[in-house]
């Protein structure tokens, strides 16, 4: 029966069916294969992996996927643990198979960050929910940033000219949070500060989603995802800024100069994170001598003896 070209009827197909000639069955199977969404998705992702689109050769793309694989696994384990609210109940692999592989996620992120198309177009192209596309890009973009891979974005003429003449990418401030995390400024050990930041990462994301929901007046529209550019300060930096400000190490103006944002941005971060720290039981104590300039604050801190961070690698 399995070998026969059987076409079951919509009603009681177990006994109400038609046996077709073998040629018709072959044509029907060919048409079904051509319309298979999994096969079509795989073919589309193969086209998107073209070096012209990703800006990377096949070997470079494979190396990047392999480099991000351990961090991807840890990121997935953390998210699943938070969703479950505890340890795993079933054996690994018991859940549904993901639609996108690690390589697929990297390809989609590169296509989006290089601004070839929007997330809505990718969702329609792959026949995947826009939320899944946005989540894959957001997670992979975070991993790329952690591993110092970046797509070049120039906000000034000087930065673009410097890149065209010397190949230097736009400078960042990766050492500022490390310097400002010094116990003499925060009033707590680095490990305690890291634990505080980790506890409030999810709460800040939840708070942001609630704020956006009220601002929109409902659920997010299909395909309406965040933009390409990162926010100027991260959630971890918001916690650090609030701790420094409540510890009265310096003024909002000094913090704005250090993080290259406006004092208003610093004030908004403190107003949003302050209640979370208060609920967590954090009680700040005033610093003995506040600093009035960014230079004086940085001069009072001894740089940590850790290896220099690797340079940014363009994707």
mmCIF file of N, CA and C in Angstrom, residues 19-76:
data_model
loop_
_atom_site.group_PDB
_atom_site.id
_atom_site.type_symbol
_atom_site.label_atom_id
_atom_site.label_comp_id
_atom_site.label_asym_id
_atom_site.label_seq_id
_atom_site.Cartn_x
_atom_site.Cartn_y
_atom_site.Cartn_z
ATOM 1 N N UNK A 19 -6.614 5.310 -6.490
ATOM 2 C CA UNK A 19 -5.293 4.830 -6.883
ATOM 3 C C UNK A 19 -5.005 5.366 -8.274
ATOM 4 N N UNK A 20 -4.007 6.228 -8.394
ATOM 5 C CA UNK A 20 -3.673 6.873 -9.651
ATOM 6 C C UNK A 20 -2.609 6.088 -10.395
ATOM 7 N N UNK A 21 -2.488 6.330 -11.706
ATOM 8 C CA UNK A 21 -1.364 5.746 -12.458
ATOM 9 C C UNK A 21 -0.031 6.230 -11.905
ATOM 10 N N UNK A 22 0.998 5.456 -12.096
ATOM 11 C CA UNK A 22 2.315 5.783 -11.519
ATOM 12 C C UNK A 22 2.856 7.089 -12.061
ATOM 13 N N UNK A 23 2.598 7.427 -13.315
ATOM 14 C CA UNK A 23 3.129 8.661 -13.892
ATOM 15 C C UNK A 23 2.527 9.878 -13.224
ATOM 16 N N UNK A 24 1.211 9.831 -12.959
ATOM 17 C CA UNK A 24 0.573 10.958 -12.289
ATOM 18 C C UNK A 24 1.107 11.126 -10.877
ATOM 19 N N UNK A 25 1.358 10.026 -10.197
ATOM 20 C CA UNK A 25 1.881 10.106 -8.832
ATOM 21 C C UNK A 25 3.278 10.718 -8.820
ATOM 22 N N UNK A 26 4.083 10.360 -9.837
ATOM 23 C CA UNK A 26 5.434 10.925 -9.915
ATOM 24 C C UNK A 26 5.388 12.430 -10.111
ATOM 25 N N UNK A 27 4.459 12.871 -11.002
ATOM 26 C CA UNK A 27 4.313 14.315 -11.217
ATOM 27 C C UNK A 27 3.849 15.019 -9.960
ATOM 28 N N UNK A 28 2.924 14.384 -9.226
ATOM 29 C CA UNK A 28 2.411 15.007 -8.007
ATOM 30 C C UNK A 28 3.508 15.118 -6.950
ATOM 31 N N UNK A 29 4.349 14.066 -6.846
ATOM 32 C CA UNK A 29 5.442 14.125 -5.882
ATOM 33 C C UNK A 29 6.450 15.211 -6.255
ATOM 34 N N UNK A 30 6.690 15.365 -7.566
ATOM 35 C CA UNK A 30 7.628 16.405 -8.000
ATOM 36 C C UNK A 30 7.098 17.789 -7.658
ATOM 37 N N UNK A 31 5.785 17.981 -7.878
ATOM 38 C CA UNK A 31 5.183 19.273 -7.553
ATOM 39 C C UNK A 31 5.208 19.525 -6.054
ATOM 40 N N UNK A 32 4.945 18.459 -5.285
ATOM 41 C CA UNK A 32 4.975 18.614 -3.821
ATOM 42 C C UNK A 32 6.375 18.966 -3.353
ATOM 43 N N UNK A 33 7.399 18.338 -3.997
ATOM 44 C CA UNK A 33 8.771 18.649 -3.604
ATOM 45 C C UNK A 33 9.146 20.076 -3.931
ATOM 46 N N UNK A 34 8.619 20.563 -5.076
ATOM 47 C CA UNK A 34 8.921 21.939 -5.450
ATOM 48 C C UNK A 34 8.271 22.936 -4.512
ATOM 49 N N UNK A 35 7.151 22.543 -3.868
ATOM 50 C CA UNK A 35 6.448 23.440 -2.968
ATOM 51 C C UNK A 35 6.808 23.192 -1.501
ATOM 52 N N UNK A 36 7.768 22.316 -1.244
ATOM 53 C CA UNK A 36 8.161 22.017 0.129
ATOM 54 C C UNK A 36 8.789 23.266 0.747
ATOM 55 N N UNK A 37 8.225 23.819 1.821
ATOM 56 C CA UNK A 37 8.771 25.061 2.391
ATOM 57 C C UNK A 37 10.177 24.891 2.946
ATOM 58 N N UNK A 38 10.484 23.704 3.489
ATOM 59 C CA UNK A 38 11.823 23.486 4.039
ATOM 60 C C UNK A 38 12.869 23.511 2.943
ATOM 61 N N UNK A 39 12.562 22.848 1.818
ATOM 62 C CA UNK A 39 13.498 22.841 0.701
ATOM 63 C C UNK A 39 13.653 24.239 0.111
ATOM 64 N N UNK A 40 12.534 24.936 -0.052
ATOM 65 C CA UNK A 40 12.592 26.297 -0.595
ATOM 66 C C UNK A 40 13.382 27.222 0.327
ATOM 67 N N UNK A 41 13.205 27.061 1.631
ATOM 68 C CA UNK A 41 13.935 27.896 2.596
ATOM 69 C C UNK A 41 15.435 27.623 2.513
ATOM 70 N N UNK A 42 15.796 26.342 2.376
ATOM 71 C CA UNK A 42 17.209 25.989 2.278
ATOM 72 C C UNK A 42 17.834 26.574 1.021
ATOM 73 N N UNK A 43 17.112 26.523 -0.096
ATOM 74 C CA UNK A 43 17.626 27.087 -1.345
ATOM 75 C C UNK A 43 17.787 28.601 -1.250
ATOM 76 N N UNK A 44 16.838 29.257 -0.584
ATOM 77 C CA UNK A 44 16.921 30.707 -0.429
ATOM 78 C C UNK A 44 18.106 31.104 0.441
ATOM 79 N N UNK A 45 18.333 30.380 1.533
ATOM 80 C CA UNK A 45 19.459 30.681 2.410
ATOM 81 C C UNK A 45 20.790 30.437 1.703
ATOM 82 N N UNK A 46 20.819 29.456 0.806
ATOM 83 C CA UNK A 46 22.028 29.226 0.018
ATOM 84 C C UNK A 46 22.323 30.419 -0.887
ATOM 85 N N UNK A 47 21.270 30.978 -1.488
ATOM 86 C CA UNK A 47 21.449 32.170 -2.316
ATOM 87 C C UNK A 47 21.900 33.365 -1.479
ATOM 88 N N UNK A 48 21.344 33.508 -0.278
ATOM 89 C CA UNK A 48 21.716 34.628 0.582
ATOM 90 C C UNK A 48 23.146 34.516 1.098
ATOM 91 N N UNK A 49 23.718 33.305 1.052
ATOM 92 C CA UNK A 49 25.089 33.101 1.537
ATOM 93 C C UNK A 49 26.131 33.539 0.519
ATOM 94 N N UNK A 50 25.697 34.054 -0.608
ATOM 95 C CA UNK A 50 26.616 34.511 -1.642
ATOM 96 C C UNK A 50 27.533 35.597 -1.070
ATOM 97 N N UNK A 51 28.846 35.529 -1.337
ATOM 98 C CA UNK A 51 29.771 36.553 -0.810
ATOM 99 C C UNK A 51 29.392 37.973 -1.192
ATOM 100 N N UNK A 52 28.724 38.146 -2.330
ATOM 101 C CA UNK A 52 28.308 39.492 -2.721
ATOM 102 C C UNK A 52 27.315 40.055 -1.705
ATOM 103 N N UNK A 53 26.505 39.182 -1.101
ATOM 104 C CA UNK A 53 25.480 39.614 -0.155
ATOM 105 C C UNK A 53 26.043 39.726 1.254
ATOM 106 N N UNK A 54 26.795 38.710 1.701
ATOM 107 C CA UNK A 54 27.287 38.677 3.082
ATOM 108 C C UNK A 54 28.567 39.478 3.268
ATOM 109 N N UNK A 55 29.319 39.699 2.177
ATOM 110 C CA UNK A 55 30.601 40.374 2.315
ATOM 111 C C UNK A 55 31.697 39.470 2.837
ATOM 112 N N UNK A 56 31.468 38.148 2.871
ATOM 113 C CA UNK A 56 32.440 37.190 3.390
ATOM 114 C C UNK A 56 32.482 35.987 2.459
ATOM 115 N N UNK A 57 33.667 35.405 2.315
ATOM 116 C CA UNK A 57 33.786 34.178 1.541
ATOM 117 C C UNK A 57 33.171 33.017 2.317
ATOM 118 N N UNK A 58 32.988 31.902 1.627
ATOM 119 C CA UNK A 58 32.410 30.739 2.295
ATOM 120 C C UNK A 58 33.257 30.273 3.466
ATOM 121 N N UNK A 59 34.577 30.294 3.317
ATOM 122 C CA UNK A 59 35.454 29.877 4.397
ATOM 123 C C UNK A 59 35.376 30.838 5.577
ATOM 124 N N UNK A 60 35.364 32.128 5.300
ATOM 125 C CA UNK A 60 35.261 33.114 6.382
ATOM 126 C C UNK A 60 33.931 32.986 7.110
ATOM 127 N N UNK A 61 32.873 32.710 6.369
ATOM 128 C CA UNK A 61 31.564 32.546 6.995
ATOM 129 C C UNK A 61 31.546 31.316 7.889
ATOM 130 N N UNK A 62 32.142 30.213 7.426
ATOM 131 C CA UNK A 62 32.201 28.995 8.242
ATOM 132 C C UNK A 62 33.016 29.230 9.511
ATOM 133 N N UNK A 63 34.111 29.957 9.395
ATOM 134 C CA UNK A 63 34.941 30.240 10.573
ATOM 135 C C UNK A 63 34.190 31.111 11.575
ATOM 136 N N UNK A 64 33.428 32.068 11.070
ATOM 137 C CA UNK A 64 32.653 32.929 11.963
ATOM 138 C C UNK A 64 31.575 32.130 12.686
ATOM 139 N N UNK A 65 30.896 31.242 11.976
ATOM 140 C CA UNK A 65 29.862 30.402 12.600
ATOM 141 C C UNK A 65 30.482 29.517 13.677
ATOM 142 N N UNK A 66 31.639 28.924 13.380
ATOM 143 C CA UNK A 66 32.307 28.070 14.365
ATOM 144 C C UNK A 66 32.757 28.865 15.584
ATOM 145 N N UNK A 67 33.193 30.094 15.371
ATOM 146 C CA UNK A 67 33.635 30.932 16.488
ATOM 147 C C UNK A 67 32.477 31.301 17.406
ATOM 148 N N UNK A 68 31.303 31.541 16.830
ATOM 149 C CA UNK A 68 30.147 31.951 17.625
ATOM 150 C C UNK A 68 29.384 30.771 18.217
ATOM 151 N N UNK A 69 29.691 29.546 17.787
ATOM 152 C CA UNK A 69 28.905 28.381 18.206
ATOM 153 C C UNK A 69 28.862 28.185 19.726
ATOM 154 N N UNK A 70 29.992 28.215 20.451
ATOM 155 C CA UNK A 70 29.912 28.032 21.912
ATOM 156 C C UNK A 70 29.081 29.113 22.602
ATOM 157 N N UNK A 71 29.277 30.369 22.180
ATOM 158 C CA UNK A 71 28.495 31.454 22.785
ATOM 159 C C UNK A 71 27.022 31.316 22.436
ATOM 160 N N UNK A 72 26.726 30.833 21.227
ATOM 161 C CA UNK A 72 25.327 30.621 20.828
ATOM 162 C C UNK A 72 24.677 29.566 21.718
ATOM 163 N N UNK A 73 25.393 28.466 21.980
ATOM 164 C CA UNK A 73 24.846 27.409 22.826
ATOM 165 C C UNK A 73 24.593 27.915 24.243
ATOM 166 N N UNK A 74 25.520 28.708 24.767
ATOM 167 C CA UNK A 74 25.333 29.261 26.109
ATOM 168 C C UNK A 74 24.170 30.242 26.144
ATOM 169 N N UNK A 75 24.030 31.040 25.098
ATOM 170 C CA UNK A 75 22.932 31.997 25.018
ATOM 171 C C UNK A 75 21.582 31.279 24.982
ATOM 172 N N UNK A 76 21.499 30.195 24.207
ATOM 173 C CA UNK A 76 20.262 29.426 24.116
ATOM 174 C C UNK A 76 19.931 28.767 25.444
#
